[in-house]
Coordinates of C-alpha atoms and ligand atoms in Angstrom, one line a residue:
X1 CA 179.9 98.0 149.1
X2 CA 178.7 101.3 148.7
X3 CA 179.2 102.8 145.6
X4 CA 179.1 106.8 143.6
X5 CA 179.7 108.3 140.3
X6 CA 182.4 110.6 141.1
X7 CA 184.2 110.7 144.3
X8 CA 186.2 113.5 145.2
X9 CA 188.4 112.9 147.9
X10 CA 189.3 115.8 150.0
X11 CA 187.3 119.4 150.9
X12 CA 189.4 122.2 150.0
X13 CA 189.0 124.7 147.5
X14 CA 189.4 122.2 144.5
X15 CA 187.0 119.4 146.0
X16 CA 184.2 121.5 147.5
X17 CA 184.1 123.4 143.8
X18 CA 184.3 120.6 142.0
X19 CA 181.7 118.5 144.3
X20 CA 179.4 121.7 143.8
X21 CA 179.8 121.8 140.4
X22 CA 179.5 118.1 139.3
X23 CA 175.9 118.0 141.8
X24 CA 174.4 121.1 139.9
X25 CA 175.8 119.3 136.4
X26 CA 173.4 116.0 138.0
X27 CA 176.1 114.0 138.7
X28 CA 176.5 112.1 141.6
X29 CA 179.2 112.9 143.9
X30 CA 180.4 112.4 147.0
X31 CA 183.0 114.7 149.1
X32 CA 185.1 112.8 151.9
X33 CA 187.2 114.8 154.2
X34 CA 189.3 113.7 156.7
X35 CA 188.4 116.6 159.0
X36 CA 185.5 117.1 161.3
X37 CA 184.7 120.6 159.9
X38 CA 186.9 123.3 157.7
X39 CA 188.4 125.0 161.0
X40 CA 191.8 124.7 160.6
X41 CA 195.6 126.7 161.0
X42 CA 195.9 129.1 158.4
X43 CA 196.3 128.3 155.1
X44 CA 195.4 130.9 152.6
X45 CA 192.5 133.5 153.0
X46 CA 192.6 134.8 149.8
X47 CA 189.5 134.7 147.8
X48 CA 190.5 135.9 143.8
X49 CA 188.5 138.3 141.4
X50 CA 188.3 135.5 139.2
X51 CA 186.6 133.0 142.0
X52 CA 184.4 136.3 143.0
X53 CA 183.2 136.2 139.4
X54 CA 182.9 132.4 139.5
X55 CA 180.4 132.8 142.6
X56 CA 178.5 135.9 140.7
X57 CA 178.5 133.2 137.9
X58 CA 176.7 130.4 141.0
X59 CA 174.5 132.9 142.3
X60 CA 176.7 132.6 145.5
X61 CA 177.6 136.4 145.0
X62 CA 174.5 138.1 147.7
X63 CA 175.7 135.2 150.2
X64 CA 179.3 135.4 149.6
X65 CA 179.3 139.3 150.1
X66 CA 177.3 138.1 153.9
X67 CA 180.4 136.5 155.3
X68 CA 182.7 139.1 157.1
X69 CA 185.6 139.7 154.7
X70 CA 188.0 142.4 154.1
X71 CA 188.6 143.6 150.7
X72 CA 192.6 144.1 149.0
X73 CA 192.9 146.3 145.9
X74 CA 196.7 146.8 146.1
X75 CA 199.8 144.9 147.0
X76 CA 202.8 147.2 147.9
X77 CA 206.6 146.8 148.3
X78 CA 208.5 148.6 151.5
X79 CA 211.3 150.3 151.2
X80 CA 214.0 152.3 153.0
X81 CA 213.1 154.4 155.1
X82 CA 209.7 154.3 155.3
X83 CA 209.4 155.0 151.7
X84 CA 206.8 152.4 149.7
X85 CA 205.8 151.2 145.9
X86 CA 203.0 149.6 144.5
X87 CA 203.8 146.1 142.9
X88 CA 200.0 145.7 142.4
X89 CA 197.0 147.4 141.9
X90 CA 193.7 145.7 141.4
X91 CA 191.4 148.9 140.7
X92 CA 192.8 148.4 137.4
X93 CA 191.5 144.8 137.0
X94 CA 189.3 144.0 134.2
X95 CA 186.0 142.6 135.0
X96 CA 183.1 143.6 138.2
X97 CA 186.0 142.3 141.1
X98 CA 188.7 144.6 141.5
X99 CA 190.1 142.7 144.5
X100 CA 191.0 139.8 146.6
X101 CA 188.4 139.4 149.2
X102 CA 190.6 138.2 152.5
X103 CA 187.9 135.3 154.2
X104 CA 188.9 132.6 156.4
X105 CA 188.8 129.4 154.1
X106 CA 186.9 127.3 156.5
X107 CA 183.9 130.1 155.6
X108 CA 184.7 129.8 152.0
X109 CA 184.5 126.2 152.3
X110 CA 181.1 126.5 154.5
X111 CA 179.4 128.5 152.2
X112 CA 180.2 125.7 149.0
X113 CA 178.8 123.4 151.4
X114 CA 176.0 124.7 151.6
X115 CA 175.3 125.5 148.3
X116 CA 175.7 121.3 147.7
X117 CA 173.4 120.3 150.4
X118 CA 170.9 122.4 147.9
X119 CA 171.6 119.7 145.5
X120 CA 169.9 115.9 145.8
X121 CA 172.8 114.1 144.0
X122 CA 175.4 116.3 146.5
X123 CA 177.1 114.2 149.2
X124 CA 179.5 115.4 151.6
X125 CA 181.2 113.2 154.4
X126 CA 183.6 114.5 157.0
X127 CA 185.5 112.4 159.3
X128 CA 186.1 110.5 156.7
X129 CA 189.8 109.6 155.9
X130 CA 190.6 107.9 152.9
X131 CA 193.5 105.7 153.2
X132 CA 194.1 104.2 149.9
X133 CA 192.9 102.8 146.7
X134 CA 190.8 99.5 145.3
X135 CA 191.9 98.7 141.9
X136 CA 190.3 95.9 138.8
X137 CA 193.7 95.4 137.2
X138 CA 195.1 98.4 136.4
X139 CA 191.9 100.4 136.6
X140 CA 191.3 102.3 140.4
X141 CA 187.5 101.5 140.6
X142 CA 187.3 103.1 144.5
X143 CA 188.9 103.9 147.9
X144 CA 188.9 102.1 151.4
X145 CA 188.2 104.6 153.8
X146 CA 188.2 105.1 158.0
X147 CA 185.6 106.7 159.8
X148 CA 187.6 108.8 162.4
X149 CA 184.5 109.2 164.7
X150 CA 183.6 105.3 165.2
X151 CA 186.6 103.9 163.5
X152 CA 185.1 101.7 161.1
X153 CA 186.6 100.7 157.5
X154 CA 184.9 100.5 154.8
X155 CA 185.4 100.6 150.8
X156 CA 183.4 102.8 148.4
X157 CA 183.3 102.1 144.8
X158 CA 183.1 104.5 141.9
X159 CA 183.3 105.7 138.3
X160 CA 186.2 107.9 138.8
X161 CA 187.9 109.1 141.8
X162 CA 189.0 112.9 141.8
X163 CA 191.9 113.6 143.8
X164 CA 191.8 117.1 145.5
X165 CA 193.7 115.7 149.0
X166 CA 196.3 118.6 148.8
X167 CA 200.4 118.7 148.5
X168 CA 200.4 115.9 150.7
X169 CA 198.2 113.5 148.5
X170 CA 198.2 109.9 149.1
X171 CA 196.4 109.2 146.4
X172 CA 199.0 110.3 143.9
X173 CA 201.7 108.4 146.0
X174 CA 199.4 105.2 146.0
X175 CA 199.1 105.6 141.8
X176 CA 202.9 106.5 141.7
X177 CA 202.3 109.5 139.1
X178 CA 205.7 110.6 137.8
X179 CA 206.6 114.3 139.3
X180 CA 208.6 117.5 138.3
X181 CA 210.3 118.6 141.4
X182 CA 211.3 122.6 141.4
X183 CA 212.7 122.7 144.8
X184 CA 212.6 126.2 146.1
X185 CA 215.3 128.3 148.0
X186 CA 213.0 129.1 151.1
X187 CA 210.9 127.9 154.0
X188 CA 208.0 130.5 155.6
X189 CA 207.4 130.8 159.1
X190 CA 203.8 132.5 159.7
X191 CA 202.2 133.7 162.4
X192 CA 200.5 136.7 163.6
X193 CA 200.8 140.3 165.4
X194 CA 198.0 143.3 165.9
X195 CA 197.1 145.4 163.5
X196 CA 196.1 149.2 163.9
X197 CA 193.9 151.0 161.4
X198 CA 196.8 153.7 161.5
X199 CA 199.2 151.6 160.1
X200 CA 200.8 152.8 157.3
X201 CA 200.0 149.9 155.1
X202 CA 196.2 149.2 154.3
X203 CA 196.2 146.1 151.3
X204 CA 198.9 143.3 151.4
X205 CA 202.7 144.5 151.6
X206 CA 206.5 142.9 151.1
X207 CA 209.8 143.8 152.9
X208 CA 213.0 142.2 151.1
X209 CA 216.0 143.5 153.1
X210 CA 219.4 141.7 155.0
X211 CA 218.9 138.1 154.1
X212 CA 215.3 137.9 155.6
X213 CA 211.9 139.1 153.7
X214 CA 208.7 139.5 155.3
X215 CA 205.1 139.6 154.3
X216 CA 202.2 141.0 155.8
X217 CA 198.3 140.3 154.5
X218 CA 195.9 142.4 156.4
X219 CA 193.4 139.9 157.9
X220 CA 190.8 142.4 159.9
X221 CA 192.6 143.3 163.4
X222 CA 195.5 141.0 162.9
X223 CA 198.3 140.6 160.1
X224 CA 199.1 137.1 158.8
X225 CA 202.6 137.2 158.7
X226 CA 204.8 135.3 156.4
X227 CA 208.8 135.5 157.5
X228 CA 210.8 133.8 154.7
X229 CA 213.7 132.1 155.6
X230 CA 216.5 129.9 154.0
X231 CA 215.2 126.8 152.8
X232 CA 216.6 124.1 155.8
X233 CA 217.5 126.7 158.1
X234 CA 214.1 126.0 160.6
X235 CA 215.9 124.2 163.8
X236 CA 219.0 126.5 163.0
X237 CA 217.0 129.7 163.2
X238 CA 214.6 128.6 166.0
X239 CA 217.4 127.7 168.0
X240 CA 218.7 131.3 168.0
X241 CA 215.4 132.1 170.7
X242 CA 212.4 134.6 170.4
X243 CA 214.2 137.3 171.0
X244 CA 216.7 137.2 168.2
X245 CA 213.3 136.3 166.1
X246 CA 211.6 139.7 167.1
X247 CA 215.0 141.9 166.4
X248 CA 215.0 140.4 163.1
X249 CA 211.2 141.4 162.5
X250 CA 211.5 145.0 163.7
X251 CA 214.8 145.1 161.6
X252 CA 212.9 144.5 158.4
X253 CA 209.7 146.6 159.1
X254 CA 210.5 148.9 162.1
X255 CA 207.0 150.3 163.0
X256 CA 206.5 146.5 164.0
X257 CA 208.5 147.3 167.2
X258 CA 205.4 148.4 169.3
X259 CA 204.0 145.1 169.0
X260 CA 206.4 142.4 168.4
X261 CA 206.4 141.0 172.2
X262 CA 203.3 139.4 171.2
X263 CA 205.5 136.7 169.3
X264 CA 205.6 135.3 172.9
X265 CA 207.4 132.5 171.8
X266 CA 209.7 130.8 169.0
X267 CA 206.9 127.7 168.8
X268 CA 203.7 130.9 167.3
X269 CA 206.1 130.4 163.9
X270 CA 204.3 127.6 161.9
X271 CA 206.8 126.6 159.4
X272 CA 205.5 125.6 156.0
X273 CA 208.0 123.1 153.9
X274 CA 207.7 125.3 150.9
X275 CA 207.2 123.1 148.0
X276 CA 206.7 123.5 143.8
X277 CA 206.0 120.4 141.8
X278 CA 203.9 118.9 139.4
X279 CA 202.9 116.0 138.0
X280 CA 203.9 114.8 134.6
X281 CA 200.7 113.2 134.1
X282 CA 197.4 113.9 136.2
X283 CA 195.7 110.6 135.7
X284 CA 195.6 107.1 135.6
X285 CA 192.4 104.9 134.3
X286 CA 189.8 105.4 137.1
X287 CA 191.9 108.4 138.7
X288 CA 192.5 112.1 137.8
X289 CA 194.1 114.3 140.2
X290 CA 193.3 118.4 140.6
X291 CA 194.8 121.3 142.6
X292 CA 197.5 121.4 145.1
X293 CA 197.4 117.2 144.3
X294 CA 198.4 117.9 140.4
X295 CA 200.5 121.0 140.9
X296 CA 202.0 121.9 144.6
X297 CA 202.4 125.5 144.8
X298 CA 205.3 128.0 146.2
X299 CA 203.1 130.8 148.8
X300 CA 204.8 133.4 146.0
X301 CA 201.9 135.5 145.0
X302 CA 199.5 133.7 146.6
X303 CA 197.6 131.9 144.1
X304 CA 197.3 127.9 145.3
X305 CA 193.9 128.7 145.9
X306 CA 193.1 130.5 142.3
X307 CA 194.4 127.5 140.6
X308 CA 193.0 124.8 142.7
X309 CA 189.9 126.5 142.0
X310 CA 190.0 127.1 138.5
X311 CA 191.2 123.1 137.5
X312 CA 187.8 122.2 139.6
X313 CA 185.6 124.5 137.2
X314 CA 187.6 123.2 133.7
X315 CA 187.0 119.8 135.3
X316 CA 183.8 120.1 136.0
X317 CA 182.7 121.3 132.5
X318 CA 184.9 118.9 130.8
X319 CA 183.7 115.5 132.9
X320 CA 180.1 116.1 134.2
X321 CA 178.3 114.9 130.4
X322 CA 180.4 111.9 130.3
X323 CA 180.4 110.8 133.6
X324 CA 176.2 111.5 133.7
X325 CA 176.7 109.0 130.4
X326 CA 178.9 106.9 132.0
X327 CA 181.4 107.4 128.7
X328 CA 184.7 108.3 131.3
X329 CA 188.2 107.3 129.1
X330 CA 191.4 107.9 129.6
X331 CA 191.4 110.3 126.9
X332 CA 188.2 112.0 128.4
X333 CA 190.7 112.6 132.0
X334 CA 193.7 113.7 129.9
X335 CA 191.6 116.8 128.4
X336 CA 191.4 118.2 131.7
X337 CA 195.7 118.5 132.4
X338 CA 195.6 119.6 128.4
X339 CA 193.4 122.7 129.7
X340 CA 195.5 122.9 132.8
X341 CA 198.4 123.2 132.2
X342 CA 199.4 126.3 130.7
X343 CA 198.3 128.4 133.2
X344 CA 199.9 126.1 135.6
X345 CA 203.6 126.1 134.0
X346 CA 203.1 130.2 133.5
X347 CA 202.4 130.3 137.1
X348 CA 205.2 127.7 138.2
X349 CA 207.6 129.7 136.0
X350 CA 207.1 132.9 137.4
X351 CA 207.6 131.3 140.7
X352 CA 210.8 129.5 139.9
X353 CA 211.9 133.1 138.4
X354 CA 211.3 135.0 141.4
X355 CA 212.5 132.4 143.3
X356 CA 215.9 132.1 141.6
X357 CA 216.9 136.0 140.5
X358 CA 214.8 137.4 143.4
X359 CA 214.1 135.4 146.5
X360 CA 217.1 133.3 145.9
X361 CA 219.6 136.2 146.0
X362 CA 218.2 138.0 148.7
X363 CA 218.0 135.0 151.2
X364 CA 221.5 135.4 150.7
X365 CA 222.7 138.7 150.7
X366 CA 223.2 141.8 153.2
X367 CA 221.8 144.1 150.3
X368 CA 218.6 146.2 151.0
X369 CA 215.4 146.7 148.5
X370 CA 216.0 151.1 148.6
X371 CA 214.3 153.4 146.5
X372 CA 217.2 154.1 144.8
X373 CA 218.1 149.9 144.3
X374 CA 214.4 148.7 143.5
X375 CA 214.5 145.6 140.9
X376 CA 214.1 147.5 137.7
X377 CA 210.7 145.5 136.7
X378 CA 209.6 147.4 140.1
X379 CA 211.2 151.0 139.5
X380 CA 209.3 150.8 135.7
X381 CA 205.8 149.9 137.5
X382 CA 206.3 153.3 139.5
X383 CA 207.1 155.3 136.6
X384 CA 204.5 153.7 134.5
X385 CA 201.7 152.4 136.6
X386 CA 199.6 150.8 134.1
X387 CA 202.4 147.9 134.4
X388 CA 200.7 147.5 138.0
X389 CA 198.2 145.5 136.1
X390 CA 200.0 143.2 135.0
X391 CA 201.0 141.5 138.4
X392 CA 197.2 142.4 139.3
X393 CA 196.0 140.7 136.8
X394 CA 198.6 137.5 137.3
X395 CA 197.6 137.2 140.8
X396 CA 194.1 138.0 140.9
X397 CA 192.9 136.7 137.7
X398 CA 195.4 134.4 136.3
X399 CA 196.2 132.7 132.8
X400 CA 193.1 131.2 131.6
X401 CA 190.4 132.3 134.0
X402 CA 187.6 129.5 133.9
X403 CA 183.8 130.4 134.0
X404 CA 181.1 128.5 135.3
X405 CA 179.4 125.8 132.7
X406 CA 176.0 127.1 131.9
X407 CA 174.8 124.0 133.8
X408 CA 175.8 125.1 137.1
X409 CA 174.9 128.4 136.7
X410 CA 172.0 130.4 139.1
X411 CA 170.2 133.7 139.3
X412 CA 171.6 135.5 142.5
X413 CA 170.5 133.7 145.4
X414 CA 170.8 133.9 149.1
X415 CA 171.1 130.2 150.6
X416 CA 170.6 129.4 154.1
X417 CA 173.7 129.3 156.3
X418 CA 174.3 126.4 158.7
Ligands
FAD1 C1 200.3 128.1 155.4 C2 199.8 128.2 154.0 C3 199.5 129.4 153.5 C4 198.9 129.6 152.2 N1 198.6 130.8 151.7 C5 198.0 131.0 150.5 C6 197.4 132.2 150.1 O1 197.5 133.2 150.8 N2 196.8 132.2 148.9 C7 196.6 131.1 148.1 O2 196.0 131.2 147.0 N3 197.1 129.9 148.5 C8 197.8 129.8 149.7 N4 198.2 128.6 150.1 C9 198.1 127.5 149.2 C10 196.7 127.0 149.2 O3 196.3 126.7 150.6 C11 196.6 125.7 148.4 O4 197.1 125.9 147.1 C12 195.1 125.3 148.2 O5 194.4 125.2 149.4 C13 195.0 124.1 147.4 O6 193.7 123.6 147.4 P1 193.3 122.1 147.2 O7 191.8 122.0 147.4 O8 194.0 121.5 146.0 O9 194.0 121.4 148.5 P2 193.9 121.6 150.1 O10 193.4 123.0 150.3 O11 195.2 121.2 150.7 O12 192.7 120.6 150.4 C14 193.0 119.3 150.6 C15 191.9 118.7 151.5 O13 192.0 117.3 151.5 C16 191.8 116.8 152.8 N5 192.5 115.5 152.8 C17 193.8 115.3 152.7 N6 194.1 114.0 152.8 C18 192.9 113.3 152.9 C19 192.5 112.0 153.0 N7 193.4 111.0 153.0 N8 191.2 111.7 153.1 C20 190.3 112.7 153.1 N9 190.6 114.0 153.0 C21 191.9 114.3 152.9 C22 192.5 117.9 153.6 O14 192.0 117.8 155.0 C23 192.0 119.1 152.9 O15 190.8 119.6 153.4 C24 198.8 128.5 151.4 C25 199.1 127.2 151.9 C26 199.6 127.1 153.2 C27 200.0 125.7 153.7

């Protein structure tokens, strides 16, 4: 049987970080994904100040700043009539990044992997689906595993087994970890249109207006588009045809109208199942799990990606001496949902807040977001911007930033790219 120190099943944000990490700590670690390379639909392209600070903290900072990106320093609100306010603005971040730096994940994810093939005791295996869990009583000692490109099946043993695989974790569901459900009163279709350097909007911007909401992140010559819907409404809405779907677009943001026949049909909306949850406990003996897999977040605010990074760093610095020393307790994996989870509830909470007095209401209302009728948390911000910090600082940074351990920090380096 083949056998590891730490396996950390699945390459995200959380896995590749925390794979990274635990190498440079001289751990040894193995990554499996299930995927033949990062390349996937989208799924978040937001890179935060507080993981641009982590990668100045790596060394990664000269390389990271190599892969095409476009940077955000403000996050706006449309209004009425053309009219617009600021709910963010990240020039007034503490801290060297002052923005969100928009980069496909999959070269996010590229550059972490190489940064571990730098380190001996770094492992990473794609293709490699993990499809449940070997246990010694009640102690999960490893995973069985298929290879996707020959097909074979094999086990791998190890000291503890991180999982990072995502809200749709089958490692949590094989453990049966009890869960907080939030439920949440939306669904989001994304998808794309063209974007001019003459539109009026340059960071990322929200429309809340007649039942619908929209969101549009600036991703280079294309917006990603978010359209929020009623939770359960999917086959209702897509029913209604492309057509209705494009009146409803121009409706909320009318400057849209020039390009909307690019939706060429109902099936470019992706629907994502929005989901918030979180586990009540994030390990078992033998398992602890991190990110999405601990904590599945709502798309409001955009920060799955901030946390899942940030529980990799704590866990990192809070596991690599024991599991080097081969001293991993029970008590040793609970220290890591101790560090966890404030910022996780504060950012849950805020979610389930603007999902109930915000989101909530207008998914079910005919009422407009005007300059005269902006939520008063809003109308303040504009009259006293140094409040736009304070979501800045939410999104971008969050509760609890994590820095890197001293072990896994490097002077500024450029790596080679693969
Ligand atoms: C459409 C969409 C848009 C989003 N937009 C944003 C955004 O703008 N900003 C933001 O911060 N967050 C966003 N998120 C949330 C963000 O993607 C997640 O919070 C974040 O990726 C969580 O990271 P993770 O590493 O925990 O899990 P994931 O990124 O989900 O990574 C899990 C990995 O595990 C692999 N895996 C799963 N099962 C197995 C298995 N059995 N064996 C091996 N490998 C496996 C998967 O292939 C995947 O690579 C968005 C999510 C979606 C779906």
């Amino acid at each position: 049987m083949e056998r590891t120190t730490c396996l950390v099943v699945g390459g995200g944000p959380a896995g590749m970080v925390l794979g990274l990490l635990l190498a440079r700590g001289g751990v040894e670690v193995t990554v499996l994904e299930k995927h033949a390379d990062f390349l996937r639909d989208f799924r978040g392209d937001t890179v935060h100040a507080s993981t641009l600070t982590l990668m100045d903290e790596l060394g990664l900072g000269p390389a990271f700043e190599q892969v095409p990106h476009q940077d955000v320093d403000k996050i706006e609100a449309l209004l009425d009539g053309g009219a617009k306010a600021t709910i963010a603005d990240l020039s007034r971040l503490p801290g060297p990044n002052k923005r969100i730096a928009m980069v496909p994940q999959w070269d996010f994810l590229d550059l972490l992997a190489d940064a571990g093939k730098l380190e001996p005791s770094f492992t990473l295996r794609m293709n490699t689906e993990v499809t449940g869990i070997t246990k010694q009583g009640n102690r999960v000692t490893g995973v069985t595993y298929r290879d996707r490109v020959d097909g074979h099946e094999g086990e791998i043993a190890a000291d503890l087994v991180v999982a990072a695989d995502g809200r749709g974790s089958i490692l949590r569901a094989a453990v049966d970890l009890p869960v907080y459900r939030f439920g949440a009163p939306m669904d989001v279709w994304w998808f794309r249109l063209p974007r001019n350097e003459s539109d009026p909007v340059k960071g990322g911007a929200g429309r809340f207006s007649a039942g619908s909401g929209m969101v549009l992140i600036p991703r280079g010559e294309y917006f990603q588009c978010a359209f929020l819907i009623r939770k359960g409404t999917d086959r209702q809405l897509r029913a209604e045809g492309v057509e209705k779907f494009r009146e409803r677009v121009v409706t909320l943001i009318p400057w849209l109208a020039d390009r909307v026949h690019h939706i060429e049909s109902i099936d470019d909306a992706k629907l994502l199942d929005v989901k918030l949850d979180r586990l009540r406990r994030w390990h078992v003996d033998g398992l602890l799990c991190i990110g999405d897999a601990a904590h599945a977040m709502s798309p409001v605010g955009g920060v799955g990606i901030n946390l899942a990074v940030q529980d990799a760093v704590a866990t990192a610095r809070l596991l690599a001496r024991p599991l080097r020393q081969g001293r991993v307790t029970s008590e040793t994996l609970a220290k890591v949902r101790r560090r966890r989870l404030f910022p996780t509830m504060v950012i849950q909470t805020m979610q389930r807040v603007i999902h109930r007095l915000f989101l909530g209401r207008k998914l079910n209302s005919a009422e407009t977001v005007s300059s005269t009728g902006m939520p008063f948390m809003l109308e303040a911000a504009q009259r006293l911007p140094f409040l736009q910090a304070v979501p800045a600082y939410v999104i971008a940074i969050g509760p609890r930033p994590e820095h890197a351990p001293e072990f896994a920090r490097r002077k500024p380096q450029t790596i080679a790219r693969s």
